[in-house]
Tab-separated table of C-alpha atoms in Angstrom:
chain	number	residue	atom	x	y	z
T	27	UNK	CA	-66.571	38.363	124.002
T	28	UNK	CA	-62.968	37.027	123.899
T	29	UNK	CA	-62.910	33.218	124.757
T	30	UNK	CA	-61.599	29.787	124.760
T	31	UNK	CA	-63.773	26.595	125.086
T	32	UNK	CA	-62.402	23.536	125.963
T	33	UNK	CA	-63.078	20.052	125.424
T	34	UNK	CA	-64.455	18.082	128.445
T	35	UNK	CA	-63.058	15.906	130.806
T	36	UNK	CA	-61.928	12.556	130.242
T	37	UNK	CA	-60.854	9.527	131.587
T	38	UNK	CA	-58.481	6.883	129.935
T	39	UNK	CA	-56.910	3.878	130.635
T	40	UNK	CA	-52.516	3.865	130.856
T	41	UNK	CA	-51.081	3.570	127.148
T	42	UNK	CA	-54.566	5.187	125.279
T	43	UNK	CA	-54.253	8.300	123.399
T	44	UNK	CA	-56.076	11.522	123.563
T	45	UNK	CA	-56.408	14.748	121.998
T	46	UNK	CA	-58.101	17.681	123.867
T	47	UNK	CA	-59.409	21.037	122.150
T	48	UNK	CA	-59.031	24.342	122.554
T	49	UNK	CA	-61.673	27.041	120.531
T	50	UNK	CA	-61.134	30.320	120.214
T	51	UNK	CA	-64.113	33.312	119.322
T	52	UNK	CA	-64.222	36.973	119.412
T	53	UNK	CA	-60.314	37.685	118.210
T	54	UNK	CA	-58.373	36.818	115.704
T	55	UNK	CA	-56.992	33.270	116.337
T	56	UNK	CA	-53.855	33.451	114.383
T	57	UNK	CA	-52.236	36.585	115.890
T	58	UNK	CA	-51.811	35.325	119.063
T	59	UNK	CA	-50.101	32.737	120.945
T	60	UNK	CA	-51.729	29.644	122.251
T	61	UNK	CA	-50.153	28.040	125.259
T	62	UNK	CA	-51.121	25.026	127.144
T	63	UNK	CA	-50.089	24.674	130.669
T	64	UNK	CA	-50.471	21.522	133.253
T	65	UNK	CA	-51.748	21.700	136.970
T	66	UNK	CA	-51.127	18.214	138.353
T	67	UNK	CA	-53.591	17.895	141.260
T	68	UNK	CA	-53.180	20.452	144.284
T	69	UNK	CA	-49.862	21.649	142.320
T	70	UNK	CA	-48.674	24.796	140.583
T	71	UNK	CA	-48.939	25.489	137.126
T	72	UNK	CA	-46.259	24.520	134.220
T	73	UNK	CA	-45.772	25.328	130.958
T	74	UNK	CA	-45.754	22.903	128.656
T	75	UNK	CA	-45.561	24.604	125.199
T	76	UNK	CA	-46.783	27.627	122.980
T	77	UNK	CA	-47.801	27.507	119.447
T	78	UNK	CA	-48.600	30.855	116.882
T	79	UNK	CA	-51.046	29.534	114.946
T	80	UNK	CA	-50.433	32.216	111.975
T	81	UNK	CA	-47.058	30.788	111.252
T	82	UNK	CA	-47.070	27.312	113.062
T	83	UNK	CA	-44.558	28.673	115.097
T	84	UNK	CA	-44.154	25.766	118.047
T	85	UNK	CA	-42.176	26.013	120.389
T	86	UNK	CA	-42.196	23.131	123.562
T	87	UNK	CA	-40.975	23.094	127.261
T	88	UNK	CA	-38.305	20.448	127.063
T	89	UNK	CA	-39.497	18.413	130.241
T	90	UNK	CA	-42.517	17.982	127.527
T	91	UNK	CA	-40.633	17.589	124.341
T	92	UNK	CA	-41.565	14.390	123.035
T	93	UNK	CA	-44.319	13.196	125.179
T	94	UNK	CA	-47.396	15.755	123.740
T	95	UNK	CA	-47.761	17.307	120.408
T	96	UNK	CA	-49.257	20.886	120.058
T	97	UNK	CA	-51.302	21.705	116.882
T	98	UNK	CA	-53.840	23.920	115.802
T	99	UNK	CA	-56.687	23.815	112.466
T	100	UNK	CA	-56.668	27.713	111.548
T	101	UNK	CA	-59.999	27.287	110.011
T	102	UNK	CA	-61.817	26.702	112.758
T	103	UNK	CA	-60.123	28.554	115.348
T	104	UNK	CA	-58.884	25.561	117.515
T	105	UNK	CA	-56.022	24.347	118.788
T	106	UNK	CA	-54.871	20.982	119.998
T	107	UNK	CA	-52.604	18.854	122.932
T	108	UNK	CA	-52.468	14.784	122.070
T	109	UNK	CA	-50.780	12.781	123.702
T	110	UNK	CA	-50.434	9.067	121.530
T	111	UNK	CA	-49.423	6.740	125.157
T	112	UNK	CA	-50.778	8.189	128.306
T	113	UNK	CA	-49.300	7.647	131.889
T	114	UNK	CA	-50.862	7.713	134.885
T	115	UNK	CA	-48.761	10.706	135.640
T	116	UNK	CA	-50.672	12.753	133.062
T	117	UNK	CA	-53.593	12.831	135.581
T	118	UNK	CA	-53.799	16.861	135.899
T	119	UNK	CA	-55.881	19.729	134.803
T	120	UNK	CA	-54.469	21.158	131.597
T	121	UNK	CA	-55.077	24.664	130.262
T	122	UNK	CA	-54.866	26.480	127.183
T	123	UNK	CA	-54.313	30.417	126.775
T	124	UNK	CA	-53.995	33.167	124.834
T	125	UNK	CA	-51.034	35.338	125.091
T	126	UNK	CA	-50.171	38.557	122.916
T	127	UNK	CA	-47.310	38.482	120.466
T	128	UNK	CA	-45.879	37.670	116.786
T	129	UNK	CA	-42.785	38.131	115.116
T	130	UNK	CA	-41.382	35.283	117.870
T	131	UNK	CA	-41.699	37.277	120.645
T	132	UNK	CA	-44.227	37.845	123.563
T	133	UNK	CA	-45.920	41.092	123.996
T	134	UNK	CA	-47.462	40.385	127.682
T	135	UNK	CA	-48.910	38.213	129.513
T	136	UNK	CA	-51.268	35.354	129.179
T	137	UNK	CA	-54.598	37.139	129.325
T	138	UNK	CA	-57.249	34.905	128.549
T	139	UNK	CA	-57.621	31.042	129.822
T	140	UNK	CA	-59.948	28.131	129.202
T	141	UNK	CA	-62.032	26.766	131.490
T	142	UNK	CA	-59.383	23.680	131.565
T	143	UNK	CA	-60.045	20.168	130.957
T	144	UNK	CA	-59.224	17.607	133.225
T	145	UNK	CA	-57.714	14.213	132.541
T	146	UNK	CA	-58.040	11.446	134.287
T	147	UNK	CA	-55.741	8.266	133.947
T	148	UNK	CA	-56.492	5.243	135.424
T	149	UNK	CA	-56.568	1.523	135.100
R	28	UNK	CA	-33.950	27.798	131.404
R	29	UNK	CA	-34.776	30.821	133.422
R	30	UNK	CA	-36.235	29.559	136.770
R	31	UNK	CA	-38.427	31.155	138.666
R	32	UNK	CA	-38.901	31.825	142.592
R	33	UNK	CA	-41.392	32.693	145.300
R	34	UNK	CA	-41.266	33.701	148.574
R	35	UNK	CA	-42.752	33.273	151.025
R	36	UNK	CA	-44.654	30.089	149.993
R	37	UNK	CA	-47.552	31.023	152.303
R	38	UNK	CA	-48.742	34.412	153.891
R	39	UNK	CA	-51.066	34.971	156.189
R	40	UNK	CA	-52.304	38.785	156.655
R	41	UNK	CA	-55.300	40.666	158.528
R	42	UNK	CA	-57.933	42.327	156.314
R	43	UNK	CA	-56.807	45.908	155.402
R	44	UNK	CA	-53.468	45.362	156.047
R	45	UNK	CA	-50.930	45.214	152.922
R	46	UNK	CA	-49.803	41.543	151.576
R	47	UNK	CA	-46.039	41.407	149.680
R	48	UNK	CA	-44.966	38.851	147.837
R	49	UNK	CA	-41.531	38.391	146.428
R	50	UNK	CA	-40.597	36.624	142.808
R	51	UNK	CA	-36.799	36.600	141.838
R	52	UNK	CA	-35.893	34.936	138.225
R	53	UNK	CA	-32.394	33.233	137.843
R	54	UNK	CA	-31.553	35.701	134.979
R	55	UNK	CA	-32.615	39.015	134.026
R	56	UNK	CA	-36.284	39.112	132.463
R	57	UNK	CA	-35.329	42.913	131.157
R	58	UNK	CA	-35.178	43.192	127.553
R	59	UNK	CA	-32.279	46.512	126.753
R	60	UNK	CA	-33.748	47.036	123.256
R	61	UNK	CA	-37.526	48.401	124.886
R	62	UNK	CA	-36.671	48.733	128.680
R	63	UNK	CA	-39.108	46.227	129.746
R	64	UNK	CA	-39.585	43.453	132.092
R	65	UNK	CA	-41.218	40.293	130.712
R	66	UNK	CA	-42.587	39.233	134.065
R	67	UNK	CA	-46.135	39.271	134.605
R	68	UNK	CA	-48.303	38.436	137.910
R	69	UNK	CA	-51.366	35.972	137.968
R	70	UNK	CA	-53.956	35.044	140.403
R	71	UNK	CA	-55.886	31.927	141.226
R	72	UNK	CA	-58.521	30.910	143.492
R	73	UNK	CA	-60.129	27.157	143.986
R	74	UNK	CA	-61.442	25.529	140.923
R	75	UNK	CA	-60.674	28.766	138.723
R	76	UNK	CA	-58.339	29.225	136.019
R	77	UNK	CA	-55.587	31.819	136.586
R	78	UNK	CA	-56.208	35.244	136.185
R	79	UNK	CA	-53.738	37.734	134.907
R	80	UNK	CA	-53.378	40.625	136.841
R	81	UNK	CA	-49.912	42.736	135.856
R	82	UNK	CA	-47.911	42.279	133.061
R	83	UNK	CA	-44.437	43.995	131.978
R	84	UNK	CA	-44.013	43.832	135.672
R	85	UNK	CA	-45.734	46.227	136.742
R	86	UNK	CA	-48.705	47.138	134.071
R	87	UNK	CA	-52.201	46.526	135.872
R	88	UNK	CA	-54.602	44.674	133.395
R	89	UNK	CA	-58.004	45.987	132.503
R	90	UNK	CA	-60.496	45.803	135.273
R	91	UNK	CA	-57.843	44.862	138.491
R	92	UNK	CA	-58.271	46.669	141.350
R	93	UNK	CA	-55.632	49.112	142.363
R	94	UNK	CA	-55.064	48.112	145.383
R	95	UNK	CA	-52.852	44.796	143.183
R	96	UNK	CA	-49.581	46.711	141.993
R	97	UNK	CA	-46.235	45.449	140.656
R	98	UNK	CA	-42.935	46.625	140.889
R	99	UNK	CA	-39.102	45.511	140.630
R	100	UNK	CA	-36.492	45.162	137.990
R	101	UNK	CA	-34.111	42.718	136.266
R	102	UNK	CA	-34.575	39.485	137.985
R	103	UNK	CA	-36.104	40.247	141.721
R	104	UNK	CA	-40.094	41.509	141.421
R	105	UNK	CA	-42.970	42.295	143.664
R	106	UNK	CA	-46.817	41.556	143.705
R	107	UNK	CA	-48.174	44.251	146.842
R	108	UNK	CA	-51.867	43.993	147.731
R	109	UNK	CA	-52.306	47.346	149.553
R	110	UNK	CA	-55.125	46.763	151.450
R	111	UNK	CA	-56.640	43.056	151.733
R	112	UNK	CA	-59.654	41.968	150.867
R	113	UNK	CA	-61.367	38.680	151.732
R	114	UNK	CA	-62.242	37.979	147.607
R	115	UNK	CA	-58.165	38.075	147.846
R	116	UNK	CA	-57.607	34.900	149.084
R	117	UNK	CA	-55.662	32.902	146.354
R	118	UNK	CA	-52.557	31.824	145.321
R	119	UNK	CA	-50.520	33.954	143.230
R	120	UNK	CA	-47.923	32.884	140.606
R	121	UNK	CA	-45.190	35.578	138.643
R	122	UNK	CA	-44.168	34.378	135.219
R	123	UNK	CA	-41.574	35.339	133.264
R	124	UNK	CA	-42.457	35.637	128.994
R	125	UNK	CA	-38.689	36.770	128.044
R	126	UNK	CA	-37.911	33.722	126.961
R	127	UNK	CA	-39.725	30.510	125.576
R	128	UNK	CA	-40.677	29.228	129.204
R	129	UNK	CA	-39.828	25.938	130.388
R	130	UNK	CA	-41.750	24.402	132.556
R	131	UNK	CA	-40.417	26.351	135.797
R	132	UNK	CA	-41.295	29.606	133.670
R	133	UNK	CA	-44.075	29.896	136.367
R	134	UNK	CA	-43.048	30.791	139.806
R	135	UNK	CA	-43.958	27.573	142.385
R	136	UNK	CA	-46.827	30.133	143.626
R	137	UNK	CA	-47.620	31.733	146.858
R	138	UNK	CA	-50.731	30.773	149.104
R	139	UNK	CA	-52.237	34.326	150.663
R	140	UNK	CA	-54.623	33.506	153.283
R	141	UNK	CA	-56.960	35.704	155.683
R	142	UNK	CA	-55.085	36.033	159.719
């Protein structure tokens, strides 16, 4: 079965840092796209950046250029979003997922998710 | 940035009867070289992740009912539900994959709810 585990919720205080997981099983990690995507609390979804994990290929939204960094560990199939200073405005669900592609480009959509992991940030 | 578009931002519709729901992109999502639109059509209901439902506009993914179908071209799309169903209920986002998406690559989502 094609799936991606992800890390469990947290909750942090304003200026911590985090990293969250993302595990792939059943395909073959590198080949396809990773993306993770925010859903702030009874909001709609947004992309915040894609990564090919066969070439390192990474590739960021610009509204989140700078304030996460997108990674991945080939070797065990997972894939990463840290953030080094949090803000209470990162409070949100945030989703990774797979999408089909190579060469640069995007062969469809995104057709597997994670179960999410929410973050909470709070004094 | 491409941006994407919804309308209308909620529908309301009786069970059996068809839902439409609009998604227009600010520039084409049709790539020449293959004839294809990169647009694809999601679904989500409460506490869920999304689910992808059509892709290249108007491909149905494995395992959707075909009473979900896609259609359009260039930059204005459609998501039709043919005949509702109350598992339906959900909001529904289009996406366009042409280009690296920002963070409007999603559409701001449609609420479809049971009249």
């Amino acid at each position: 079965e094609v799936q991606l585990v992800q890390s469990g919720a947290q909750v942090k205080k304003p200026g911590e840092s985090l990293k969250i997981s993302c595990k792939g099983s059943g395909y073959s990690f590198t080949n396809y796209w990773i993306a993770w995507v925010r859903q702030m609390p009874g909001k709609g979804l947004e992309w915040m950046g894609i990564m090919y994990p066969a070439d390192s290929d990474i590739r960021y939204s610009p509204s989140f250029q700078g304030q996460v960094t997108i990674s991945a560990d080939k070797s065990i199939s997972t894939a990463y979003l840290q953030w080094s200073s949090l803000r209470a405005s990162d409070t949100a669900m945030y989703y990774c997922a797979r999408q089909p592609g190579g060469g640069g480009f995007y062969f469809g959509g995104v057709d597997v998710w994670g179960q999410g992991t929410m973050v909470t940030v709070s004094s | 940035d491409i941006v994407m578009t919804q309308s209308p931002d909620s529908l309301a519709v009786s069970l059996g009867e068809r839902a439409t729901i609009n998604c227009k992109s600010s520039q084409s999502v049709l790539y020449s070289s293959n004839n294809k639109n990169y647009l694809a059509w999601y679904q989500q209901k409460p506490g869920q992740p999304p689910k992808l439902l059509i892709y290249w506009a108007s491909t149905r993914e494995s395992g959707v009912p075909d009473r979900f179908s896609g259609s359009g071209s260039g930059t204005d799309f459609t998501l039709t539900i043919s005949s509702l169903q109350a598992e339906d209920v959900a909001v529904y986002y289009c996406q366009q994959y042409y280009s690296t998406p920002s963070v409007y690559g999603f559409g701001p989502g449609t609420k479809l709810e049971i009249k």
